[in-house]
Coordinates of C-alpha atoms and ligand atoms in Angstrom, one line a residue:
X17 CA 82.7 121.2 164.0
X18 CA 84.5 118.8 161.8
X19 CA 83.4 119.3 158.3
X20 CA 84.2 117.1 155.2
X21 CA 86.1 118.5 152.3
X22 CA 83.4 117.5 149.8
X23 CA 80.8 119.7 151.7
X24 CA 83.1 122.8 151.9
X25 CA 83.7 122.8 148.2
X26 CA 79.9 122.7 147.5
X27 CA 78.0 125.9 146.6
X28 CA 75.8 125.5 149.7
X29 CA 78.4 125.9 152.5
X30 CA 80.2 125.9 154.8
X31 CA 77.7 124.1 157.0
X32 CA 77.4 125.3 160.6
X33 CA 77.8 121.7 162.1
X34 CA 78.1 118.1 161.1
X35 CA 74.3 117.5 161.1
X36 CA 73.9 120.4 158.6
X37 CA 76.6 118.9 156.5
X38 CA 74.7 115.8 155.8
X39 CA 71.6 117.9 155.0
X40 CA 73.5 120.0 152.7
X41 CA 75.1 117.1 151.0
X42 CA 71.6 115.7 150.5
X43 CA 70.3 118.9 148.9
X44 CA 73.5 118.9 146.5
X45 CA 72.8 115.2 145.6
X46 CA 69.1 115.7 144.8
X47 CA 69.7 118.8 142.7
X48 CA 72.7 117.6 140.8
X49 CA 70.8 114.6 139.7
X50 CA 67.3 116.2 139.3
X51 CA 66.4 114.4 136.5
X52 CA 67.6 110.9 137.5
X53 CA 65.9 111.3 140.8
X54 CA 62.7 112.3 139.1
X55 CA 62.9 109.1 136.7
X56 CA 63.4 107.0 139.9
X57 CA 60.5 108.5 141.7
X58 CA 58.0 108.1 139.0
X59 CA 59.2 104.5 138.7
X60 CA 58.8 104.0 142.4
X61 CA 55.2 105.5 142.5
X62 CA 54.1 103.6 139.3
X63 CA 55.4 100.4 140.5
X64 CA 54.0 100.3 143.9
X65 CA 50.7 101.8 142.8
X66 CA 50.4 99.6 139.6
X67 CA 47.6 97.5 140.9
X68 CA 45.5 100.5 142.1
X69 CA 42.1 101.0 140.4
X70 CA 43.2 104.4 139.1
X71 CA 46.2 103.3 137.5
X72 CA 44.7 100.1 136.2
X73 CA 42.3 102.1 134.3
X74 CA 45.0 103.5 131.9
X75 CA 46.4 100.1 131.2
X76 CA 50.1 100.8 131.8
X77 CA 50.8 97.0 131.7
X78 CA 53.4 97.4 134.4
X79 CA 55.5 100.0 132.5
X80 CA 57.0 102.5 134.8
X81 CA 58.8 104.8 132.4
X82 CA 57.9 108.4 131.7
X83 CA 57.0 107.9 127.9
X84 CA 54.3 105.2 128.6
X85 CA 53.1 107.2 131.5
X86 CA 52.8 110.5 129.6
X87 CA 51.1 109.0 126.6
X88 CA 48.7 107.1 128.6
X89 CA 47.5 109.4 131.7
X90 CA 45.5 112.6 131.4
X91 CA 46.1 115.4 133.6
X92 CA 43.5 115.7 136.2
X93 CA 41.9 118.4 138.6
X94 CA 40.3 117.7 142.2
X95 CA 37.1 117.7 140.8
X96 CA 37.9 114.7 138.3
X97 CA 39.0 112.9 141.3
X98 CA 36.0 113.7 143.5
X99 CA 34.1 110.4 143.1
X100 CA 37.3 108.3 144.0
X101 CA 38.0 110.7 147.0
X102 CA 34.3 110.5 148.1
X103 CA 34.4 106.6 147.9
X104 CA 37.7 106.7 150.4
X105 CA 36.1 109.1 152.7
X106 CA 32.9 106.9 152.7
X107 CA 35.1 104.1 154.1
X108 CA 36.0 102.1 150.8
X109 CA 39.6 100.7 151.8
X110 CA 40.4 99.1 148.4
X111 CA 43.3 100.5 146.6
X112 CA 41.7 103.2 144.7
X113 CA 44.4 105.6 144.3
X114 CA 47.1 104.2 146.4
X115 CA 48.4 100.8 147.3
X116 CA 49.5 101.9 150.8
X117 CA 46.5 102.4 153.2
X118 CA 45.1 106.2 153.4
X119 CA 46.0 107.3 156.9
X120 CA 43.9 110.4 156.9
X121 CA 42.7 113.2 154.7
X122 CA 44.5 116.6 154.8
X123 CA 41.9 119.4 154.3
X124 CA 43.2 121.9 151.9
X125 CA 42.6 125.7 152.0
X126 CA 41.7 125.3 148.3
X127 CA 37.9 124.5 148.2
X128 CA 35.7 122.8 145.8
X129 CA 31.9 123.3 145.8
X130 CA 32.5 125.5 148.9
X131 CA 34.2 123.1 151.1
X132 CA 37.8 122.3 151.8
X133 CA 39.4 119.7 149.3
X134 CA 40.1 116.5 150.9
X135 CA 43.8 115.2 150.1
X136 CA 44.2 111.5 151.0
X137 CA 47.4 111.0 152.4
X138 CA 49.7 108.0 153.6
X139 CA 51.7 107.7 156.5
X140 CA 55.0 107.5 155.1
X141 CA 54.3 111.1 153.6
X142 CA 55.0 112.4 157.1
X143 CA 58.4 111.2 156.7
X144 CA 58.9 113.0 153.5
X145 CA 57.6 116.1 154.9
X146 CA 59.8 115.9 157.9
X147 CA 62.6 115.4 155.7
X148 CA 61.9 118.8 153.8
X149 CA 61.6 120.4 157.3
X150 CA 65.1 119.1 158.4
X151 CA 66.8 120.8 155.5
X152 CA 65.4 124.3 156.6
X153 CA 67.7 125.2 159.3
X154 CA 71.0 123.9 157.9
X155 CA 70.3 126.4 154.9
X156 CA 69.2 129.2 157.2
X157 CA 72.6 128.6 159.3
X158 CA 74.6 129.4 156.3
X159 CA 73.1 132.9 156.2
X160 CA 72.6 133.8 160.0
X161 CA 75.3 132.6 162.4
X162 CA 74.5 131.9 166.1
X163 CA 70.9 130.7 166.0
X164 CA 71.9 128.0 168.4
X165 CA 72.5 130.7 171.0
X166 CA 68.8 131.5 171.4
X167 CA 65.3 130.5 170.5
X168 CA 62.5 131.0 168.1
X169 CA 59.2 132.5 169.0
X170 CA 56.9 130.8 166.5
X171 CA 52.9 131.1 166.7
X172 CA 52.0 127.7 165.7
X173 CA 48.3 126.4 165.8
X174 CA 46.2 123.4 165.6
X175 CA 42.8 123.6 164.0
X176 CA 39.7 121.6 164.4
X177 CA 39.6 118.1 162.9
X178 CA 36.7 116.0 161.9
X179 CA 36.1 112.4 160.9
X180 CA 34.8 111.5 157.2
X181 CA 31.7 109.0 157.2
X182 CA 34.2 106.1 157.0
X183 CA 36.0 107.2 159.9
X184 CA 39.2 108.8 158.6
X185 CA 40.6 112.1 160.2
X186 CA 40.4 115.2 158.1
X187 CA 42.3 117.9 159.4
X188 CA 44.7 120.6 158.0
X189 CA 48.5 119.3 157.1
X190 CA 50.0 121.3 159.9
X191 CA 47.6 120.1 162.6
X192 CA 48.5 116.7 161.4
X193 CA 52.3 117.4 161.6
X194 CA 52.1 119.1 164.9
X195 CA 50.2 116.3 166.6
X196 CA 52.5 113.6 164.9
X197 CA 55.6 112.1 167.2
X198 CA 57.8 113.7 164.7
X199 CA 56.9 117.0 166.0
X200 CA 55.9 116.2 169.6
X201 CA 58.9 114.0 170.6
X202 CA 61.4 115.8 168.2
X203 CA 64.9 115.3 169.5
X204 CA 66.7 118.4 171.1
X205 CA 68.4 120.4 168.5
X206 CA 69.9 123.6 169.7
X207 CA 69.1 125.3 166.2
X208 CA 65.4 124.6 166.7
X209 CA 64.4 125.5 170.3
X210 CA 61.0 127.2 170.4
X211 CA 59.6 129.2 173.2
X212 CA 56.0 128.0 172.8
X213 CA 55.7 124.6 174.8
X214 CA 53.8 121.8 172.7
X215 CA 51.0 121.9 175.3
X216 CA 50.4 125.7 174.0
X217 CA 50.6 124.7 170.4
X218 CA 48.5 121.6 170.8
X219 CA 45.7 123.2 172.6
X220 CA 42.8 123.5 170.4
X221 CA 41.4 126.8 171.7
X222 CA 42.9 129.4 169.7
X223 CA 42.7 132.2 172.5
X224 CA 44.4 130.0 175.1
X225 CA 47.1 128.9 172.7
X226 CA 47.8 132.4 171.4
X227 CA 47.8 133.9 174.8
X228 CA 50.3 131.2 176.1
X229 CA 52.7 131.4 173.4
X230 CA 52.8 135.2 173.8
X231 CA 53.4 135.0 177.6
X232 CA 56.2 132.5 176.8
X233 CA 57.6 134.7 174.1
X234 CA 57.7 137.7 176.4
X235 CA 59.1 135.9 179.3
X236 CA 61.9 134.8 177.2
X237 CA 62.2 138.0 175.3
X238 CA 66.1 138.2 175.4
X239 CA 66.6 134.7 174.0
X240 CA 64.3 135.3 171.0
X241 CA 66.4 135.5 167.9
X242 CA 63.6 134.9 165.3
X243 CA 59.9 135.3 165.1
X244 CA 57.7 133.4 162.9
X245 CA 54.3 132.0 161.9
X246 CA 53.5 130.1 158.7
X247 CA 52.1 132.9 156.9
X248 CA 52.6 136.7 157.3
X249 CA 48.9 137.2 158.2
X250 CA 49.5 134.9 161.3
X251 CA 52.4 136.9 162.7
X252 CA 50.2 140.0 162.2
X253 CA 47.4 138.3 164.1
X254 CA 49.8 137.7 167.1
X255 CA 50.8 141.5 167.0
X256 CA 47.1 142.4 167.0
X257 CA 46.6 140.0 170.0
X258 CA 49.3 141.7 171.9
X259 CA 47.7 145.0 171.1
X260 CA 44.4 143.9 172.5
X261 CA 45.9 141.8 175.5
X262 CA 49.0 143.6 176.7
X263 CA 47.6 144.7 179.9
X264 CA 46.4 141.2 181.0
X265 CA 49.8 139.7 179.7
X266 CA 51.9 142.3 181.8
X267 CA 49.7 141.5 184.9
X268 CA 50.1 137.8 184.5
X269 CA 53.8 138.4 184.3
X270 CA 54.1 140.9 187.2
X271 CA 52.3 138.3 189.5
X272 CA 53.7 135.2 188.0
X273 CA 50.6 133.5 187.5
X274 CA 48.3 132.7 184.7
X275 CA 44.7 134.4 184.8
X276 CA 41.9 131.9 184.9
X277 CA 40.8 132.7 181.2
X278 CA 43.5 130.3 180.3
X279 CA 42.0 127.1 181.8
X280 CA 43.6 124.4 180.0
X281 CA 45.1 122.2 182.7
X282 CA 47.9 121.0 180.7
X283 CA 48.9 124.5 179.7
X284 CA 48.6 125.8 183.4
X285 CA 50.6 122.8 184.6
X286 CA 53.3 123.7 182.3
X287 CA 53.2 127.5 182.4
X288 CA 53.4 127.0 186.4
X289 CA 56.9 125.8 185.9
X290 CA 57.8 128.8 183.3
X291 CA 56.1 131.8 184.9
X292 CA 57.7 133.6 187.7
X293 CA 56.9 137.0 189.1
X294 CA 58.9 139.5 186.8
X295 CA 57.7 143.0 187.7
X296 CA 60.6 144.6 185.6
X297 CA 59.5 142.8 182.5
X298 CA 55.9 143.6 183.1
X299 CA 56.8 147.4 183.3
X300 CA 58.7 147.1 180.2
X301 CA 55.7 145.7 178.4
X302 CA 53.5 148.3 179.7
X303 CA 55.9 151.0 178.7
X304 CA 56.3 149.7 175.2
X305 CA 52.8 148.9 174.6
X306 CA 51.0 151.8 176.0
X307 CA 52.7 153.9 173.4
X308 CA 50.1 155.0 170.6
X309 CA 53.0 154.4 168.0
X310 CA 53.6 150.9 167.6
X311 CA 56.2 151.2 164.8
X312 CA 59.2 149.0 165.4
X313 CA 57.3 147.2 168.4
X314 CA 58.9 143.8 167.3
X315 CA 62.3 145.0 167.9
X316 CA 61.7 146.9 171.0
X317 CA 60.2 143.7 172.6
X318 CA 62.3 141.3 171.3
X319 CA 65.6 143.2 170.6
X320 CA 67.6 140.2 169.5
X321 CA 65.5 139.3 166.6
X322 CA 67.5 138.7 163.6
X323 CA 64.6 138.1 161.0
X324 CA 61.1 137.1 160.8
X325 CA 60.2 133.9 159.5
X326 CA 57.0 134.0 157.5
X327 CA 55.8 133.6 153.9
X328 CA 55.3 136.8 152.3
X329 CA 55.3 135.5 148.7
X330 CA 52.0 135.0 146.7
X331 CA 48.8 136.4 148.2
X332 CA 50.8 137.3 151.3
X333 CA 53.0 139.9 149.6
X334 CA 50.3 142.5 150.6
X335 CA 51.5 142.2 154.3
X336 CA 55.2 143.1 153.5
X337 CA 54.6 147.0 154.4
X338 CA 52.9 146.3 157.6
X339 CA 55.4 143.7 158.8
X340 CA 58.3 146.3 157.9
X341 CA 56.4 148.8 160.0
X342 CA 56.0 146.7 163.0
X343 CA 59.5 145.2 162.8
X344 CA 61.4 148.3 161.6
X345 CA 62.4 146.5 158.3
X346 CA 63.8 143.3 159.8
X347 CA 64.6 140.7 157.0
X348 CA 61.7 138.6 156.1
X349 CA 62.7 134.8 155.3
X350 CA 60.5 132.8 153.1
X351 CA 61.7 129.4 153.7
X352 CA 59.6 126.8 151.9
X353 CA 56.9 126.1 149.4
X354 CA 54.3 123.4 150.3
X355 CA 50.8 122.1 150.0
X356 CA 48.4 119.5 151.6
X357 CA 48.9 117.5 148.4
X358 CA 52.8 117.7 148.7
X359 CA 55.5 119.7 150.0
X360 CA 57.4 120.9 147.2
X361 CA 60.8 122.6 148.0
X362 CA 62.6 125.3 149.9
X363 CA 64.4 128.6 149.5
X364 CA 68.1 128.1 149.3
X365 CA 68.7 131.8 149.7
X366 CA 66.3 132.6 152.6
X367 CA 67.8 135.9 153.4
X368 CA 66.9 137.3 150.0
X369 CA 64.5 140.3 149.5
X370 CA 60.8 138.8 149.3
X371 CA 60.7 139.9 145.7
X372 CA 63.5 137.7 144.8
X373 CA 62.5 134.6 146.5
X374 CA 62.8 131.5 144.4
X375 CA 61.9 128.0 145.6
X376 CA 64.0 125.1 144.7
X377 CA 61.6 122.0 144.1
X378 CA 63.1 118.9 145.7
X379 CA 63.0 116.2 143.1
X380 CA 62.8 113.4 145.8
X381 CA 59.4 114.7 147.1
X382 CA 57.1 113.6 144.0
X383 CA 57.2 113.4 140.3
X384 CA 56.9 117.1 138.9
X385 CA 55.6 118.2 135.5
X386 CA 55.0 121.7 134.2
X387 CA 52.1 122.9 132.1
X388 CA 53.3 126.0 129.9
X389 CA 51.2 128.8 130.9
X390 CA 50.6 130.9 127.9
X391 CA 47.1 132.2 128.2
X392 CA 47.3 133.8 124.8
X393 CA 48.8 130.9 123.2
X394 CA 47.0 129.9 119.9
X395 CA 48.1 126.4 120.3
X396 CA 46.5 126.1 123.7
X397 CA 43.2 127.6 122.8
X398 CA 43.0 125.5 119.6
X399 CA 42.6 122.5 121.7
X400 CA 45.8 120.5 120.8
X401 CA 46.9 118.6 123.9
X402 CA 49.1 120.5 126.0
X403 CA 52.8 119.1 126.2
X404 CA 54.0 118.9 129.8
X405 CA 57.6 119.6 130.5
X406 CA 59.9 117.6 133.0
X407 CA 61.5 119.4 136.1
X408 CA 64.9 119.4 134.6
X409 CA 63.6 120.8 131.1
X410 CA 61.9 123.8 132.2
X411 CA 63.2 127.1 130.7
X412 CA 64.4 130.2 132.6
X413 CA 61.8 133.0 132.3
X414 CA 59.0 131.0 131.2
X415 CA 55.9 130.5 133.3
X416 CA 54.2 127.0 134.1
X417 CA 51.5 125.3 136.0
X418 CA 52.6 122.9 138.5
X419 CA 51.4 119.2 138.0
X420 CA 52.3 116.5 140.6
X421 CA 52.3 112.7 140.8
X422 CA 52.6 112.0 144.3
X423 CA 53.3 108.9 146.4
X424 CA 50.0 109.1 148.0
X425 CA 48.4 108.3 144.6
X426 CA 47.5 111.6 142.9
X427 CA 48.5 111.3 139.2
X428 CA 49.1 114.3 136.8
X429 CA 47.2 116.4 139.2
X430 CA 47.0 120.2 138.7
X431 CA 47.9 122.1 141.9
X432 CA 46.6 125.3 140.5
X433 CA 49.9 127.3 141.0
X434 CA 51.5 129.5 138.5
X435 CA 55.4 129.5 138.8
X436 CA 58.0 131.2 136.9
X437 CA 61.5 129.8 136.3
X438 CA 64.4 132.0 137.6
X439 CA 67.4 129.8 137.3
X440 CA 68.8 126.5 138.6
X441 CA 70.6 125.2 141.5
X442 CA 72.7 122.5 139.7
X443 CA 70.2 120.8 137.6
X444 CA 67.1 121.6 139.6
X445 CA 65.1 124.6 138.7
X446 CA 64.1 127.5 140.9
X447 CA 60.7 129.2 141.0
X448 CA 59.3 132.4 141.6
X449 CA 55.7 131.9 143.0
X450 CA 53.7 134.0 140.6
X451 CA 50.1 133.2 141.6
X452 CA 47.5 130.7 142.4
X453 CA 45.1 130.5 139.6
X454 CA 41.5 131.9 140.0
X455 CA 41.9 133.6 143.3
X456 CA 40.3 137.0 143.3
X457 CA 40.3 137.7 147.1
X458 CA 42.6 136.4 150.1
X459 CA 43.2 137.6 153.4
X460 CA 44.6 134.6 155.1
X461 CA 44.3 131.1 153.9
X462 CA 41.0 132.1 152.4
X463 CA 40.8 131.9 148.5
X464 CA 37.8 133.5 147.0
X465 CA 37.4 133.0 143.2
X466 CA 35.2 135.1 140.9
X467 CA 32.4 132.7 140.6
X468 CA 32.2 132.5 144.4
X469 CA 32.1 136.2 144.4
X470 CA 29.5 136.4 141.8
X471 CA 27.3 133.9 143.7
X472 CA 27.7 135.7 146.9
X473 CA 26.6 139.2 145.2
X474 CA 23.7 137.3 143.7
X475 CA 22.7 135.8 147.1
X476 CA 22.9 139.0 148.8
X477 CA 21.0 141.2 146.4
X478 CA 18.0 138.9 146.7
X479 CA 17.5 140.8 149.9
X480 CA 17.2 144.0 148.0
X481 CA 14.3 142.8 145.9
X482 CA 11.6 144.0 148.4
X483 CA 13.1 147.4 147.9
X484 CA 12.9 147.3 144.0
X485 CA 16.6 147.6 144.0
X486 CA 19.3 145.5 142.2
X487 CA 23.1 145.4 142.0
X488 CA 24.1 146.9 138.6
X489 CA 27.8 146.6 139.1
X490 CA 30.4 145.4 141.6
X491 CA 34.0 145.0 142.4
X492 CA 36.1 144.0 145.4
X493 CA 39.2 144.9 147.4
X494 CA 41.2 142.9 150.0
X495 CA 41.6 145.5 152.6
X496 CA 44.6 144.5 154.6
X497 CA 45.3 148.0 156.3
X498 CA 43.4 146.9 159.4
X499 CA 44.2 143.8 161.3
X500 CA 42.6 141.5 160.7
X501 CA 41.8 142.4 157.1
X502 CA 38.4 142.2 155.4
X503 CA 36.7 142.1 152.2
X504 CA 35.2 145.3 150.6
X505 CA 32.8 144.9 147.9
X506 CA 31.8 148.0 146.1
X507 CA 28.1 148.1 144.8
X508 CA 26.5 150.4 142.6
X509 CA 22.8 150.0 142.9
X510 CA 19.8 150.7 140.8
X511 CA 17.0 152.0 143.0
X512 CA 13.9 152.1 141.1
X513 CA 11.7 153.8 143.8
X514 CA 13.8 156.4 145.8
X515 CA 11.2 156.7 148.5
X516 CA 11.6 153.0 149.4
X517 CA 15.5 152.8 149.0
X518 CA 17.2 149.8 151.0
X519 CA 17.7 150.7 154.6
X520 CA 21.1 150.7 156.3
X521 CA 19.9 147.8 158.1
X522 CA 19.1 145.8 154.9
X523 CA 22.5 146.7 153.4
X524 CA 24.2 145.3 156.8
X525 CA 22.2 142.1 156.1
X526 CA 23.5 142.0 152.7
X527 CA 26.9 142.0 154.1
X528 CA 26.1 138.9 156.1
X529 CA 24.4 137.2 153.2
X530 CA 27.6 137.5 151.3
X531 CA 29.5 136.1 154.0
X532 CA 27.1 133.0 154.3
X533 CA 27.5 132.3 150.5
X534 CA 31.4 132.3 150.8
X535 CA 33.4 129.1 151.0
X536 CA 34.0 127.2 154.4
X537 CA 37.7 128.3 154.6
X538 CA 36.6 132.1 154.5
X539 CA 33.9 131.2 157.2
X540 CA 36.3 129.4 159.5
X541 CA 38.8 132.2 159.2
X542 CA 35.8 134.6 160.2
X543 CA 34.4 132.4 163.0
X544 CA 37.3 130.2 164.5
X545 CA 40.3 132.0 163.7
X546 CA 39.4 135.6 163.8
X547 CA 41.7 136.1 161.1
X548 CA 39.2 138.1 158.8
X549 CA 37.2 140.9 159.9
X550 CA 33.4 141.7 159.0
X551 CA 32.8 142.0 155.2
X552 CA 32.2 145.5 154.0
X553 CA 29.7 146.9 151.4
X554 CA 30.6 150.5 150.1
X555 CA 27.7 151.7 147.9
X556 CA 29.0 153.9 145.1
X557 CA 27.2 156.9 143.3
X558 CA 25.4 156.1 140.2
X559 CA 27.8 156.2 137.3
X560 CA 30.9 155.2 139.1
X561 CA 31.6 152.1 137.2
X562 CA 31.0 154.0 134.0
X563 CA 33.8 156.3 135.3
X564 CA 36.1 153.4 135.9
X565 CA 35.6 152.2 132.2
X566 CA 36.3 155.8 131.1
X567 CA 39.5 155.8 133.2
X568 CA 40.5 152.2 131.8
X569 CA 40.0 153.4 128.2
X570 CA 41.8 156.5 128.8
X571 CA 44.8 154.2 129.7
X572 CA 44.5 152.4 126.6
X573 CA 42.0 149.6 127.3
X574 CA 39.8 148.5 124.1
X575 CA 36.2 149.7 124.5
X576 CA 34.9 146.5 123.0
X577 CA 36.8 144.3 125.3
X578 CA 36.4 146.2 128.3
X579 CA 35.0 144.1 131.4
X580 CA 34.5 145.5 134.9
X581 CA 37.4 144.1 137.2
X582 CA 35.9 142.0 139.8
X583 CA 38.9 142.9 141.9
X584 CA 40.8 146.0 142.2
X585 CA 44.1 147.2 144.1
X586 CA 45.6 149.7 141.7
X587 CA 45.6 153.0 143.8
X588 CA 44.1 155.5 141.4
X589 CA 41.1 153.1 140.9
X590 CA 40.8 152.7 144.5
X591 CA 40.8 156.5 145.1
X592 CA 38.3 156.9 142.5
X593 CA 36.0 154.3 144.0
X594 CA 36.3 155.5 147.4
X595 CA 35.6 159.2 146.5
X596 CA 32.2 158.2 145.2
X597 CA 31.1 156.2 148.3
X598 CA 27.7 157.3 149.4
X599 CA 27.5 154.9 152.4
X600 CA 29.3 151.8 153.9
X601 CA 28.0 148.8 155.7
X602 CA 29.4 145.9 157.7
X603 CA 28.4 142.5 158.6
X604 CA 26.6 142.6 161.8
X605 CA 27.2 139.0 163.0
X606 CA 29.5 136.3 162.1
X607 CA 28.4 133.7 159.4
X608 CA 27.6 130.1 160.1
X609 CA 30.5 127.6 160.3
X610 CA 31.0 124.4 162.1
X611 CA 33.8 122.0 161.5
X612 CA 31.4 119.6 159.9
X613 CA 31.4 119.6 156.2
X614 CA 28.1 120.5 154.4
X615 CA 28.4 117.5 152.0
Ligands
AMP20 P1 47.0 124.4 151.2 O1 46.8 123.3 150.3 O2 46.1 124.9 152.1 O3 48.2 123.8 152.1 O4 47.7 125.4 150.4 C1 48.9 125.3 149.5 C2 49.0 126.4 148.7 O5 49.4 127.6 149.5 C3 49.9 126.2 147.5 O6 49.5 125.5 146.5 C4 50.2 127.7 147.2 O7 49.2 128.2 146.4 C5 50.2 128.3 148.6 N1 51.5 128.4 149.1 C6 52.1 127.6 149.9 N2 53.5 127.8 150.1 C7 53.6 129.0 149.5 C8 54.7 130.0 149.5 N3 55.8 129.8 150.1 N4 54.4 131.1 148.5 C9 53.2 131.4 148.1 N5 52.4 130.5 148.0 C10 52.6 129.4 148.9

């Protein structure tokens, strides 16, 4: 455990081992020189991509400095790049966005025209992601000692992949990572030993994968020091899975043999080596799981758990109370902030309270700019070009939209995340994730915006025509009290002929019609991942939305400017709406979804 003096004196320390010392030194170096690193990153990106079709368009003339870049290049959205991306997807291998060959597409959970956005990536980005991953444990080890004395129970999954017409793979970034050699043949590291075997993580069948990961986590319950999933919703899905499958799991553990529903040969082969008859453990599982009260189940089954490793910032904050309930209030660690476009940074104080989480953007990952987010600012509404601020120049307390320029060829690309600066680590700012723009409803990785919800309501209300009925007002709510959570849509109806009002069956079908109208991420969560439950329509009494307006006005809203909120979560409003419900309806089937894109 020899540790260099220079590291001991760093604000991040002392490291747990020599390997950690190197990682912490790297973080210090990057964050101390944030501005210089950013300048170098931009110059590298601009010089290597100078001959791409995209950059040539802006006639940089070989310049790689910030001033020329900022004066010539506009900010872009995914939709602006859609034609270029489509050409790459169709097989055009010329250097359109990137001088390096596009190795695959990463499919984002953000959608465009109902389909996942396709993010072109290059081979070396895997190394950059790996580098960020390699910094997480050295930071965690500063706060939680002894993680090398046990294992992590992480529920990790691959999702389906497709090929674009031009033959490139299109799959989520984590699927790409788990299938890479970086993950599959990772060297042994005592601080990163997982209970889940690769065979289980890499099994495309989510039931078999989850079942096996749960069996392994149960068998090694005493060694488990931390439990995790990428997002909070994923860990809760695992708890729900245990609720539904504990009898079978206990039986398999009792007999030491995997039941035939897990048919994957590679899994069976590897579990054959792990699973031995353990009647005492089976009995314990039955005893704990057959209780009606599941409060604290995580620590009852995995008594040595020190923390839960899940992201609970942003939309996932809605799951904090449920996680607290099942874990008896274990610390929740949010370790990193990343996207399909680029991995951004990490939390240097991962054991802090969820409300205090700040992510430090690592200046080596991409070139970062920040668009001041001041919705009411006159300057912006008058149309004068917004001025982007550099990473080292953001101001504490202000909110910004993140804009990135990546090695893979995205230039001044608007990610759509709103961040607030909370402070600095050395000269690198730290950000609180405020929200993603234009997201109304989210349960898992789905993100439904106002326009999508509006379209879904319109499509579904077509079914009411034959009953001479229309939807006069609506709002929505992401109900996460049940697992999986589900969308609730409140409808106020105008029924012209009471003798012929819409049947319950017709309203159930409206639920399904709404689901069919949702974007592909929503439908995938419903169909393949089972991470969203059937959509519910609650029909409310006539006049309910007027009462909602009266309530808002009584609390100071201006009568002229009042707009019906299209999503609600404020408790008194929920209570008002729920007290006016006359009937509720659920989607009777799953919507259509296949891995293939609709366009
Ligand atoms: P995707 O492109 O599907 O990987 O989604 C990336 C998006 O997920 C980001 O742009 C954020 O909106 C959100 N996200 C990722 N990491 C975090 C985090 N730590 N906290 C809150 N939101 C996050």
